[in-house]
CSV table of C-alpha atoms in Angstrom, one decimal:
chain,number,residue,atom,x,y,z
A,1,UNK,CA,136.0,151.6,31.0
A,2,UNK,CA,134.7,152.8,27.6
A,3,UNK,CA,134.3,149.3,26.4
A,4,UNK,CA,132.1,148.6,29.5
A,5,UNK,CA,129.9,151.6,28.8
A,6,UNK,CA,129.6,150.5,25.1
A,7,UNK,CA,128.6,147.0,26.2
A,8,UNK,CA,125.9,148.4,28.5
A,9,UNK,CA,124.6,150.6,25.7
A,10,UNK,CA,124.7,147.7,23.2
A,11,UNK,CA,122.7,145.5,25.6
A,12,UNK,CA,120.2,148.2,26.1
A,13,UNK,CA,119.7,148.5,22.3
A,14,UNK,CA,119.6,144.7,22.0
A,15,UNK,CA,116.8,144.5,24.6
A,16,UNK,CA,114.8,147.2,22.6
A,17,UNK,CA,115.4,145.4,19.3
A,18,UNK,CA,114.5,142.0,20.8
A,19,UNK,CA,111.2,143.3,22.0
A,20,UNK,CA,110.3,144.7,18.6
A,21,UNK,CA,111.2,141.7,16.6
A,22,UNK,CA,110.0,139.1,19.1
A,23,UNK,CA,113.4,137.6,19.9
A,24,UNK,CA,113.8,135.8,23.1
A,25,UNK,CA,117.4,136.0,24.3
A,26,UNK,CA,116.7,136.1,28.1
A,27,UNK,CA,117.3,132.3,28.6
A,28,UNK,CA,121.0,132.6,27.8
A,29,UNK,CA,123.9,134.9,28.6
A,30,UNK,CA,125.2,137.7,26.4
A,31,UNK,CA,128.8,138.4,26.2
A,32,UNK,CA,130.4,141.6,24.7
A,33,UNK,CA,133.7,141.1,22.9
A,34,UNK,CA,135.6,144.0,21.4
A,35,UNK,CA,136.3,143.4,17.7
A,36,UNK,CA,137.6,145.3,14.7
A,37,UNK,CA,134.2,146.6,13.7
A,38,UNK,CA,132.9,147.4,17.1
A,39,UNK,CA,131.5,145.4,20.0
A,40,UNK,CA,130.4,141.9,19.1
A,41,UNK,CA,127.5,140.4,21.0
A,42,UNK,CA,127.4,136.6,21.5
A,43,UNK,CA,124.5,134.6,23.0
A,44,UNK,CA,125.8,131.5,24.8
A,45,UNK,CA,125.0,128.9,27.4
A,46,UNK,CA,128.7,128.3,28.4
A,47,UNK,CA,129.0,128.1,32.2
A,48,UNK,CA,131.2,130.4,34.2
A,49,UNK,CA,133.0,127.3,35.4
A,50,UNK,CA,134.0,126.4,31.9
A,51,UNK,CA,135.0,130.0,31.1
A,52,UNK,CA,137.3,129.9,34.2
A,53,UNK,CA,139.1,126.9,32.6
A,54,UNK,CA,139.7,129.1,29.5
A,55,UNK,CA,140.6,132.4,31.2
A,56,UNK,CA,144.2,132.4,29.6
A,57,UNK,CA,143.0,131.1,26.3
A,58,UNK,CA,142.6,132.9,22.9
A,59,UNK,CA,138.8,132.7,22.5
A,60,UNK,CA,137.5,133.5,19.0
A,61,UNK,CA,133.8,133.1,19.7
A,62,UNK,CA,131.2,132.2,22.3
A,63,UNK,CA,128.1,130.4,21.1
A,64,UNK,CA,126.1,132.4,18.5
A,65,UNK,CA,127.1,135.8,17.2
A,66,UNK,CA,123.9,137.8,17.4
A,67,UNK,CA,124.8,141.5,16.8
A,68,UNK,CA,127.5,144.1,16.5
A,69,UNK,CA,127.5,147.5,18.1
A,70,UNK,CA,129.2,149.8,15.7
A,71,UNK,CA,129.4,153.3,14.3
A,72,UNK,CA,126.8,153.9,11.6
A,73,UNK,CA,127.0,156.0,8.4
A,74,UNK,CA,126.2,159.3,10.3
A,75,UNK,CA,128.8,158.6,13.0
A,76,UNK,CA,126.2,157.5,15.5
A,77,UNK,CA,126.5,154.2,17.3
A,78,UNK,CA,124.0,151.6,16.2
A,79,UNK,CA,123.2,148.0,16.8
A,80,UNK,CA,123.3,145.8,13.7
A,81,UNK,CA,121.7,142.4,14.2
A,82,UNK,CA,123.5,139.5,12.6
A,83,UNK,CA,122.2,136.2,11.2
A,84,UNK,CA,122.5,134.4,14.4
A,85,UNK,CA,119.8,136.5,16.0
A,86,UNK,CA,117.3,135.1,13.5
A,87,UNK,CA,117.4,131.7,15.4
A,88,UNK,CA,115.7,133.3,18.5
A,89,UNK,CA,112.8,135.1,16.8
A,90,UNK,CA,109.5,133.7,18.2
A,91,UNK,CA,106.6,136.1,17.8
A,92,UNK,CA,107.6,139.2,15.8
A,93,UNK,CA,105.7,142.4,16.2
A,94,UNK,CA,107.3,143.7,13.1
A,95,UNK,CA,108.2,141.7,10.0
A,96,UNK,CA,107.9,141.3,6.2
A,97,UNK,CA,106.8,138.0,4.7
A,98,UNK,CA,107.6,137.5,1.1
A,99,UNK,CA,106.8,135.1,-1.7
A,100,UNK,CA,109.1,132.3,-2.9
A,101,UNK,CA,110.6,134.3,-5.8
A,102,UNK,CA,111.3,137.3,-3.7
A,103,UNK,CA,112.8,135.1,-1.0
A,104,UNK,CA,115.2,133.5,-3.5
A,105,UNK,CA,116.2,136.8,-4.9
A,106,UNK,CA,116.7,138.2,-1.4
A,107,UNK,CA,119.1,135.4,-0.5
A,108,UNK,CA,121.2,136.6,-3.5
A,109,UNK,CA,121.5,139.9,-1.9
A,110,UNK,CA,118.7,141.7,-3.7
A,111,UNK,CA,116.1,144.1,-2.2
A,112,UNK,CA,112.4,143.2,-2.0
A,113,UNK,CA,110.0,145.0,-4.4
A,114,UNK,CA,106.4,145.6,-3.5
A,115,UNK,CA,105.1,142.7,-5.7
A,116,UNK,CA,107.2,140.2,-3.7
A,117,UNK,CA,105.6,141.3,-0.3
A,118,UNK,CA,102.8,139.0,1.1
A,119,UNK,CA,102.5,140.7,4.4
A,120,UNK,CA,104.1,143.7,6.0
A,121,UNK,CA,104.1,144.7,9.6
A,122,UNK,CA,105.7,148.0,9.8
A,123,UNK,CA,108.0,148.8,12.7
A,124,UNK,CA,106.2,150.8,15.4
A,125,UNK,CA,107.6,154.3,16.1
A,126,UNK,CA,109.5,153.2,19.1
A,127,UNK,CA,111.3,150.4,17.2
A,128,UNK,CA,114.4,150.7,14.9
A,129,UNK,CA,113.7,150.5,11.2
A,130,UNK,CA,115.0,147.0,11.0
A,131,UNK,CA,112.7,144.0,10.3
A,132,UNK,CA,113.1,140.3,9.9
A,133,UNK,CA,112.4,139.0,6.4
A,134,UNK,CA,110.4,135.8,6.4
A,135,UNK,CA,110.0,133.4,3.5
A,136,UNK,CA,106.9,131.6,2.3
A,137,UNK,CA,107.2,129.2,5.3
A,138,UNK,CA,107.4,132.1,7.8
A,139,UNK,CA,111.0,131.3,8.5
A,140,UNK,CA,113.5,134.1,8.8
A,141,UNK,CA,116.0,134.5,6.0
A,142,UNK,CA,117.7,137.8,6.8
A,143,UNK,CA,117.3,141.4,7.9
A,144,UNK,CA,115.7,144.3,5.9
A,145,UNK,CA,115.1,148.0,6.2
A,146,UNK,CA,111.8,149.5,5.2
A,147,UNK,CA,112.0,152.2,2.6
A,148,UNK,CA,108.8,154.1,1.9
A,149,UNK,CA,110.3,157.0,-0.1
A,150,UNK,CA,108.9,155.8,-3.5
A,151,UNK,CA,105.4,155.7,-2.1
A,152,UNK,CA,105.3,151.9,-2.1
A,153,UNK,CA,107.2,149.8,0.4
A,154,UNK,CA,110.6,148.5,-0.6
A,155,UNK,CA,112.7,146.3,1.7
A,156,UNK,CA,116.3,147.0,1.4
A,157,UNK,CA,118.6,144.1,2.0
A,158,UNK,CA,120.7,144.6,5.1
A,159,UNK,CA,121.8,141.0,5.6
A,160,UNK,CA,120.6,137.7,4.2
A,161,UNK,CA,121.4,134.0,4.8
A,162,UNK,CA,123.1,133.8,1.4
A,163,UNK,CA,126.0,135.6,3.1
A,164,UNK,CA,127.0,132.2,4.6
A,165,UNK,CA,128.0,131.2,1.0
A,166,UNK,CA,129.2,134.5,-0.2
A,167,UNK,CA,131.5,135.2,2.8
A,168,UNK,CA,133.7,132.3,1.6
A,169,UNK,CA,134.5,131.3,5.2
B,1,UNK,CA,159.1,113.9,22.5
B,2,UNK,CA,162.1,113.8,20.1
B,3,UNK,CA,163.0,110.4,21.4
B,4,UNK,CA,159.4,109.2,20.7
B,5,UNK,CA,159.4,110.7,17.2
B,6,UNK,CA,162.6,108.8,16.4
B,7,UNK,CA,161.2,105.6,17.8
B,8,UNK,CA,158.0,105.9,15.6
B,9,UNK,CA,160.2,106.7,12.6
B,10,UNK,CA,162.3,103.5,13.2
B,11,UNK,CA,159.4,101.2,13.9
B,12,UNK,CA,157.4,102.3,10.9
B,13,UNK,CA,160.3,102.3,8.4
B,14,UNK,CA,161.3,98.8,9.7
B,15,UNK,CA,157.8,97.7,9.0
B,16,UNK,CA,157.8,99.3,5.5
B,17,UNK,CA,161.0,97.4,4.7
B,18,UNK,CA,159.0,94.2,4.8
B,19,UNK,CA,156.7,95.4,2.0
B,20,UNK,CA,156.9,93.6,-1.3
B,21,UNK,CA,156.7,95.4,-4.6
B,22,UNK,CA,153.0,95.9,-5.5
B,23,UNK,CA,151.4,94.0,-8.4
B,24,UNK,CA,151.7,96.1,-11.7
B,25,UNK,CA,148.0,96.9,-11.9
B,26,UNK,CA,148.0,98.3,-8.4
B,27,UNK,CA,151.2,100.3,-8.9
B,28,UNK,CA,149.8,101.9,-12.0
B,29,UNK,CA,146.6,102.9,-10.3
B,30,UNK,CA,148.6,104.3,-7.3
B,31,UNK,CA,150.8,106.3,-9.5
B,32,UNK,CA,147.8,108.0,-11.1
B,33,UNK,CA,146.8,109.0,-7.6
B,34,UNK,CA,150.2,110.4,-6.8
B,35,UNK,CA,151.1,107.5,-4.5
B,36,UNK,CA,154.5,106.0,-4.1
B,37,UNK,CA,154.6,102.3,-5.1
B,38,UNK,CA,155.5,101.1,-1.6
B,39,UNK,CA,152.7,103.3,-0.2
B,40,UNK,CA,150.2,101.3,-2.3
B,41,UNK,CA,151.8,98.0,-1.3
B,42,UNK,CA,150.5,98.7,2.2
B,43,UNK,CA,147.0,98.6,0.9
B,44,UNK,CA,147.6,95.2,-0.7
B,45,UNK,CA,149.0,94.0,2.6
B,46,UNK,CA,145.9,95.3,4.5
B,47,UNK,CA,143.1,94.4,2.1
B,48,UNK,CA,144.5,91.8,-0.4
B,49,UNK,CA,145.0,92.5,-4.1
B,50,UNK,CA,141.4,92.6,-5.2
B,51,UNK,CA,140.0,94.8,-2.6
B,52,UNK,CA,143.0,97.2,-2.8
B,53,UNK,CA,142.3,97.5,-6.5
B,54,UNK,CA,138.6,98.1,-5.8
B,55,UNK,CA,139.5,100.9,-3.3
B,56,UNK,CA,142.0,102.6,-5.6
B,57,UNK,CA,139.5,102.6,-8.5
B,58,UNK,CA,136.6,103.8,-6.3
B,59,UNK,CA,135.1,107.2,-7.4
B,60,UNK,CA,132.8,109.7,-5.7
B,61,UNK,CA,129.7,107.5,-6.7
B,62,UNK,CA,130.9,104.8,-4.4
B,63,UNK,CA,130.2,106.9,-1.4
B,64,UNK,CA,126.8,107.9,-0.2
B,65,UNK,CA,126.3,111.7,-0.4
B,66,UNK,CA,124.7,112.6,2.9
B,67,UNK,CA,123.5,115.5,5.0
B,68,UNK,CA,123.0,115.8,8.7
B,69,UNK,CA,119.6,117.2,9.7
B,70,UNK,CA,119.9,119.8,12.5
B,71,UNK,CA,117.4,118.3,14.9
B,72,UNK,CA,117.7,121.4,17.0
B,73,UNK,CA,115.6,123.1,14.3
B,74,UNK,CA,113.7,120.4,12.4
B,75,UNK,CA,112.9,116.7,12.3
B,76,UNK,CA,114.5,114.4,9.7
B,77,UNK,CA,111.1,113.8,8.1
B,78,UNK,CA,110.3,117.5,7.8
B,79,UNK,CA,113.6,118.2,6.1
B,80,UNK,CA,113.2,115.3,3.8
B,81,UNK,CA,109.7,116.5,2.7
B,82,UNK,CA,111.0,120.1,2.3
B,83,UNK,CA,113.9,118.8,0.1
B,84,UNK,CA,111.5,116.6,-2.0
B,85,UNK,CA,109.5,119.7,-2.8
B,86,UNK,CA,112.6,121.3,-4.1
B,87,UNK,CA,113.2,118.4,-6.4
B,88,UNK,CA,115.7,116.4,-4.3
B,89,UNK,CA,115.2,112.7,-3.8
B,90,UNK,CA,116.4,111.5,-0.4
B,91,UNK,CA,116.2,108.6,2.0
B,92,UNK,CA,117.1,108.0,5.6
B,93,UNK,CA,120.6,107.0,6.4
B,94,UNK,CA,119.8,104.5,9.0
B,95,UNK,CA,123.1,104.1,10.9
B,96,UNK,CA,122.5,107.6,12.3
B,97,UNK,CA,119.4,109.2,13.8
B,98,UNK,CA,119.6,112.3,11.6
B,99,UNK,CA,121.3,111.4,8.4
B,100,UNK,CA,119.7,111.6,4.9
B,101,UNK,CA,121.2,110.2,1.7
B,102,UNK,CA,120.8,112.4,-1.4
B,103,UNK,CA,119.8,110.1,-4.2
B,104,UNK,CA,119.0,112.8,-6.8
B,105,UNK,CA,119.6,116.6,-6.7
B,106,UNK,CA,118.5,119.4,-8.9
B,107,UNK,CA,121.5,121.5,-7.6
B,108,UNK,CA,124.2,121.3,-4.8
B,109,UNK,CA,122.6,120.6,-1.4
B,110,UNK,CA,125.1,123.2,0.0
B,111,UNK,CA,123.2,126.0,-1.9
B,112,UNK,CA,119.6,125.4,-0.8
B,113,UNK,CA,117.6,127.8,1.3
B,114,UNK,CA,117.1,125.0,3.8
B,115,UNK,CA,120.9,124.7,4.2
B,116,UNK,CA,121.3,128.4,4.6
B,117,UNK,CA,118.6,128.5,7.2
B,118,UNK,CA,120.5,125.9,9.2
B,119,UNK,CA,117.9,123.0,8.8
B,120,UNK,CA,120.8,120.7,7.9
B,121,UNK,CA,124.5,120.6,7.2
B,122,UNK,CA,126.7,118.7,4.8
B,123,UNK,CA,128.5,115.8,6.5
B,124,UNK,CA,129.9,112.5,5.2
B,125,UNK,CA,128.3,109.3,6.4
B,126,UNK,CA,131.4,108.0,8.2
B,127,UNK,CA,132.2,111.4,9.8
B,128,UNK,CA,128.8,111.3,11.5
B,129,UNK,CA,129.8,108.0,13.2
B,130,UNK,CA,132.7,109.6,15.3
B,131,UNK,CA,130.2,111.6,17.4
B,132,UNK,CA,127.9,108.6,17.8
B,133,UNK,CA,130.9,106.7,19.1
B,134,UNK,CA,131.5,109.4,21.7
B,135,UNK,CA,128.0,109.1,23.2
B,136,UNK,CA,127.9,112.7,24.6
B,137,UNK,CA,126.0,112.9,27.9
B,138,UNK,CA,122.8,114.9,27.4
B,139,UNK,CA,123.3,117.4,30.2
B,140,UNK,CA,126.8,116.5,31.3
B,141,UNK,CA,130.1,118.3,32.0
B,142,UNK,CA,132.0,120.1,29.3
B,143,UNK,CA,133.1,118.2,26.1
B,144,UNK,CA,136.5,118.8,24.6
B,145,UNK,CA,136.7,118.8,20.8
B,146,UNK,CA,140.2,118.8,19.6
B,147,UNK,CA,141.3,119.7,16.0
B,148,UNK,CA,137.8,120.9,15.6
B,149,UNK,CA,138.2,122.6,12.2
B,150,UNK,CA,135.0,124.3,11.0
B,151,UNK,CA,133.0,122.6,13.8
B,152,UNK,CA,131.1,120.1,11.8
B,153,UNK,CA,131.4,117.5,14.6
B,154,UNK,CA,131.1,120.2,17.3
B,155,UNK,CA,127.7,121.2,16.0
B,156,UNK,CA,126.8,117.5,15.8
B,157,UNK,CA,127.8,117.0,19.5
B,158,UNK,CA,125.5,120.1,20.2
B,159,UNK,CA,122.6,118.0,18.9
B,160,UNK,CA,123.2,115.4,21.7
B,161,UNK,CA,124.1,117.6,24.6
B,162,UNK,CA,123.5,121.1,26.0
B,163,UNK,CA,126.8,120.8,27.9
B,164,UNK,CA,129.5,123.4,26.9
B,165,UNK,CA,131.7,122.2,24.0
B,166,UNK,CA,135.3,123.6,24.0
B,167,UNK,CA,136.4,123.4,20.3
B,168,UNK,CA,140.1,123.9,19.8
B,169,UNK,CA,141.9,124.4,16.6
B,170,UNK,CA,145.2,126.0,15.5
B,171,UNK,CA,143.7,127.7,12.4
B,172,UNK,CA,141.9,131.0,12.9
B,173,UNK,CA,140.2,130.7,9.5
B,174,UNK,CA,138.7,127.4,10.4
B,175,UNK,CA,137.4,128.8,13.7
B,176,UNK,CA,135.8,131.7,11.9
B,177,UNK,CA,134.0,129.1,9.8
B,178,UNK,CA,133.0,127.4,13.0
B,179,UNK,CA,131.6,130.7,14.3
B,180,UNK,CA,129.5,130.9,11.1
B,181,UNK,CA,128.3,127.3,11.4
B,182,UNK,CA,127.4,127.8,15.0
B,183,UNK,CA,125.3,130.9,14.0
B,184,UNK,CA,123.7,129.1,11.1
B,185,UNK,CA,122.8,126.0,13.1
B,186,UNK,CA,122.0,127.8,16.2
B,187,UNK,CA,124.3,126.1,18.7
B,188,UNK,CA,124.9,128.4,21.7
B,189,UNK,CA,127.1,126.0,23.7
B,190,UNK,CA,130.2,126.0,21.6
B,191,UNK,CA,133.2,128.1,22.6
B,192,UNK,CA,136.0,128.3,19.9
B,193,UNK,CA,139.5,128.5,21.1
B,194,UNK,CA,142.6,129.1,19.0
B,195,UNK,CA,145.4,126.8,20.3
B,196,UNK,CA,147.7,124.0,19.4
B,197,UNK,CA,145.9,120.8,20.5
B,198,UNK,CA,149.3,119.0,20.8
B,199,UNK,CA,150.6,121.3,23.5
B,200,UNK,CA,147.6,123.1,25.1
B,201,UNK,CA,147.3,122.6,28.9
B,202,UNK,CA,143.8,123.1,30.4
B,203,UNK,CA,143.3,123.0,34.2
B,204,UNK,CA,140.6,120.5,34.0
B,205,UNK,CA,139.8,116.9,33.0
B,206,UNK,CA,136.9,116.0,30.8
B,207,UNK,CA,134.5,113.1,30.6
B,208,UNK,CA,134.2,113.3,26.9
B,209,UNK,CA,136.9,114.2,24.4
B,210,UNK,CA,136.8,114.0,20.6
B,211,UNK,CA,140.1,114.1,18.7
B,212,UNK,CA,139.5,114.2,15.0
B,213,UNK,CA,143.2,114.2,14.1
B,214,UNK,CA,144.7,115.7,11.0
B,215,UNK,CA,145.7,112.7,8.7
B,216,UNK,CA,146.8,111.8,5.3
B,217,UNK,CA,143.2,111.7,4.1
B,218,UNK,CA,143.7,108.2,2.7
B,219,UNK,CA,140.0,107.6,3.3
B,220,UNK,CA,139.1,110.4,0.8
B,221,UNK,CA,140.8,108.8,-2.1
B,222,UNK,CA,137.5,108.3,-4.0
B,223,UNK,CA,136.7,112.1,-3.8
B,224,UNK,CA,138.2,114.7,-6.1
B,225,UNK,CA,139.8,116.6,-3.2
B,226,UNK,CA,141.3,113.4,-1.8
B,227,UNK,CA,142.9,112.6,-5.2
B,228,UNK,CA,144.8,115.8,-5.3
B,229,UNK,CA,146.9,114.9,-2.2
B,230,UNK,CA,150.5,113.5,-2.9
B,231,UNK,CA,151.1,110.5,-0.6
B,232,UNK,CA,154.5,109.3,0.4
B,233,UNK,CA,155.7,107.1,3.3
B,234,UNK,CA,157.7,110.0,4.8
B,235,UNK,CA,154.5,112.1,4.8
B,236,UNK,CA,152.7,109.3,6.5
B,237,UNK,CA,155.3,109.0,9.2
B,238,UNK,CA,155.2,112.7,9.9
B,239,UNK,CA,151.5,112.6,10.3
B,240,UNK,CA,151.8,109.6,12.8
B,241,UNK,CA,154.3,111.5,14.9
B,242,UNK,CA,151.9,114.4,15.2
B,243,UNK,CA,148.9,112.1,15.8
B,244,UNK,CA,150.7,110.4,18.8
B,245,UNK,CA,151.6,113.7,20.2
B,246,UNK,CA,148.0,114.9,19.9
B,247,UNK,CA,146.5,111.8,21.3
B,248,UNK,CA,148.8,111.8,24.3
B,249,UNK,CA,148.0,115.3,25.2
B,250,UNK,CA,144.3,114.6,24.7
B,251,UNK,CA,144.6,111.5,27.1
B,252,UNK,CA,146.2,113.7,29.7
B,253,UNK,CA,142.9,115.7,29.8
B,254,UNK,CA,140.7,112.6,30.2
B,255,UNK,CA,139.0,112.2,33.6
B,256,UNK,CA,138.8,108.8,35.2
B,257,UNK,CA,136.0,106.8,33.6
B,258,UNK,CA,135.9,109.3,30.8
B,259,UNK,CA,135.7,108.4,27.0
B,260,UNK,CA,138.1,109.7,24.4
B,261,UNK,CA,137.2,109.1,20.7
B,262,UNK,CA,140.2,109.2,18.3
B,263,UNK,CA,139.1,109.3,14.7
B,264,UNK,CA,140.8,110.0,11.3
B,265,UNK,CA,139.5,110.1,7.7
B,266,UNK,CA,142.1,107.5,6.9
B,267,UNK,CA,142.1,103.7,7.0
B,268,UNK,CA,145.9,103.5,7.4
B,269,UNK,CA,146.7,101.2,10.3
B,270,UNK,CA,149.7,103.3,11.0
B,271,UNK,CA,147.5,106.4,11.6
B,272,UNK,CA,145.0,104.5,13.7
B,273,UNK,CA,145.6,101.2,15.5
B,274,UNK,CA,149.3,102.0,15.8
B,275,UNK,CA,148.7,105.4,17.2
B,276,UNK,CA,146.2,104.2,19.8
B,277,UNK,CA,148.5,101.3,20.7
B,278,UNK,CA,151.4,103.7,21.3
B,279,UNK,CA,149.1,105.9,23.5
B,280,UNK,CA,148.0,102.9,25.6
B,281,UNK,CA,151.6,101.8,26.0
B,282,UNK,CA,152.8,105.2,27.0
B,283,UNK,CA,149.8,106.6,29.1
B,284,UNK,CA,148.9,104.5,32.0
B,285,UNK,CA,145.2,103.6,32.7
B,286,UNK,CA,144.0,103.9,29.0
B,287,UNK,CA,142.0,101.0,27.5
B,288,UNK,CA,140.3,100.5,24.2
B,289,UNK,CA,136.7,99.5,24.0
B,290,UNK,CA,134.3,98.9,21.0
B,291,UNK,CA,132.4,102.0,19.8
B,292,UNK,CA,128.6,101.5,19.9
B,293,UNK,CA,128.1,101.7,16.2
B,294,UNK,CA,125.8,99.9,13.9
B,295,UNK,CA,128.2,99.9,10.9
B,296,UNK,CA,131.9,99.0,10.3
B,297,UNK,CA,134.5,96.4,10.1
B,298,UNK,CA,136.8,95.4,13.1
B,299,UNK,CA,140.1,97.0,13.7
B,300,UNK,CA,143.5,95.4,12.8
B,301,UNK,CA,146.0,94.1,15.3
B,302,UNK,CA,148.3,92.2,13.0
B,303,UNK,CA,150.0,94.2,10.3
B,304,UNK,CA,153.5,94.3,9.0
B,305,UNK,CA,154.9,93.2,12.3
B,306,UNK,CA,154.1,96.6,14.0
B,307,UNK,CA,153.7,96.5,17.8
B,308,UNK,CA,149.9,96.8,17.9
B,309,UNK,CA,147.7,96.3,21.1
B,310,UNK,CA,145.6,93.2,21.1
B,311,UNK,CA,142.5,95.4,21.8
B,312,UNK,CA,143.2,97.4,18.6
B,313,UNK,CA,140.6,95.1,17.0
B,314,UNK,CA,138.0,97.1,18.9
B,315,UNK,CA,138.6,100.1,16.6
B,316,UNK,CA,135.9,100.4,13.9
B,317,UNK,CA,136.9,100.8,10.2
B,318,UNK,CA,134.7,102.1,7.5
B,319,UNK,CA,135.6,101.6,3.8
B,320,UNK,CA,134.2,103.1,0.6
B,321,UNK,CA,134.2,99.6,-1.1
B,322,UNK,CA,132.5,97.9,1.9
B,323,UNK,CA,130.2,100.5,3.5
B,324,UNK,CA,129.7,103.1,0.9
B,325,UNK,CA,131.3,105.7,3.2
B,326,UNK,CA,134.4,107.7,3.0
B,327,UNK,CA,137.3,105.8,4.5
B,328,UNK,CA,137.4,106.3,8.3
B,329,UNK,CA,138.7,104.7,11.4
B,330,UNK,CA,137.2,105.3,14.9
B,331,UNK,CA,138.8,104.1,18.2
B,332,UNK,CA,137.2,104.6,21.6
B,333,UNK,CA,139.4,104.8,24.6
B,334,UNK,CA,138.5,104.9,28.2
B,335,UNK,CA,140.5,105.9,31.2
B,336,UNK,CA,140.2,103.3,33.8
B,337,UNK,CA,142.5,104.9,36.5
């Protein structure tokens, strides 16, 4: 019952985030799967008929992993987008575009300093402080969090595509 | 099944007893590769002394280094241009619609930003042929992908069809790699299932099945990872026993008129033509047909006196020394009844 409630809440947060970052996920199905870190959200196009064939099977993943609904540092539940969601960004309302050097450093896990930023569209008040990081081609390379505490914008690295290599899987 | 395993053991060792001692030069090369002498004698029997020597002496440079462009995200030309800007030199790998050969590289193609963004993936030139042999139906019924590993071929199938792809593997770690590959390449139609492909029973039949069976990796001899494997006749026979079991179970899931592609990264007749011949003999209504490929040598149906089906010649063989690919064999089966 709780898992179902968590799934509904996760989907609500996903809808909000998708609107802010311009991700289109409405063309596919979303599935909630309980995992070790929280509720994993998968975007998939696998038909119900196919899933019926697999109802007894040990399924590890459905389509593309797009987010995890988990407990944050302050104990509150939050939705963390994963790299798979980057595939579905179309016209972002909020983003940061960075130069080539900053993009390379970002994929090594580093934060983005003010001099690496080409264009910044701050998240509107109603959006979470998470924004896609775009490289010099305007293609997404990860997720960042805007930090304005130093007076100038710094983009903290939340997750970058270099993770695919660093994860070792 | 025990009876079948015993039969395979007897048939293969009877065939091996006919092997002569390999010529000294071949035996020496084989020993350096951790191969039993009689194991290497099989290669002489199959290819002749000169070509067997060529194969055993082949290094990584004898195989094209290729990548597969993810046509779900970019065109082959766009990725080629992007890589050229990064200092790579590439050219189209024409036996496929999306392959690129890496001619020169400033660093590993598996570490570029384009790779991480999912614009391409690393895949051997022969490995790409297995999916082309399957001819997935663009908006067809579900495809079954057995022994899927990290999903390199599953994500390739997804470039041909939006139909669901059921990828099955026994290894959880490999399926986690599949999950990452699916996210990187943006393929929403793959479902990863942990199960033993030799015994799984699904309540459905499929029009397309790919079985990329675990093998001795004999086709990877030119590559450093292929050279680290110790190869014995006993090891080979054990692989064949498993492969027959896997193929029979795959065939039981094949719908009438459906296509099953059986592929291995090995050019051993025992692991390929012999395995499909056994499946045809034991499973009624299965036939072999030529895969629709633009590359390769015909299969073998006369080797060491093994009971091989006449149509085994329809299998396609790829060799490093002939085709500049990793060694690979691809057989296409169809259920007629």
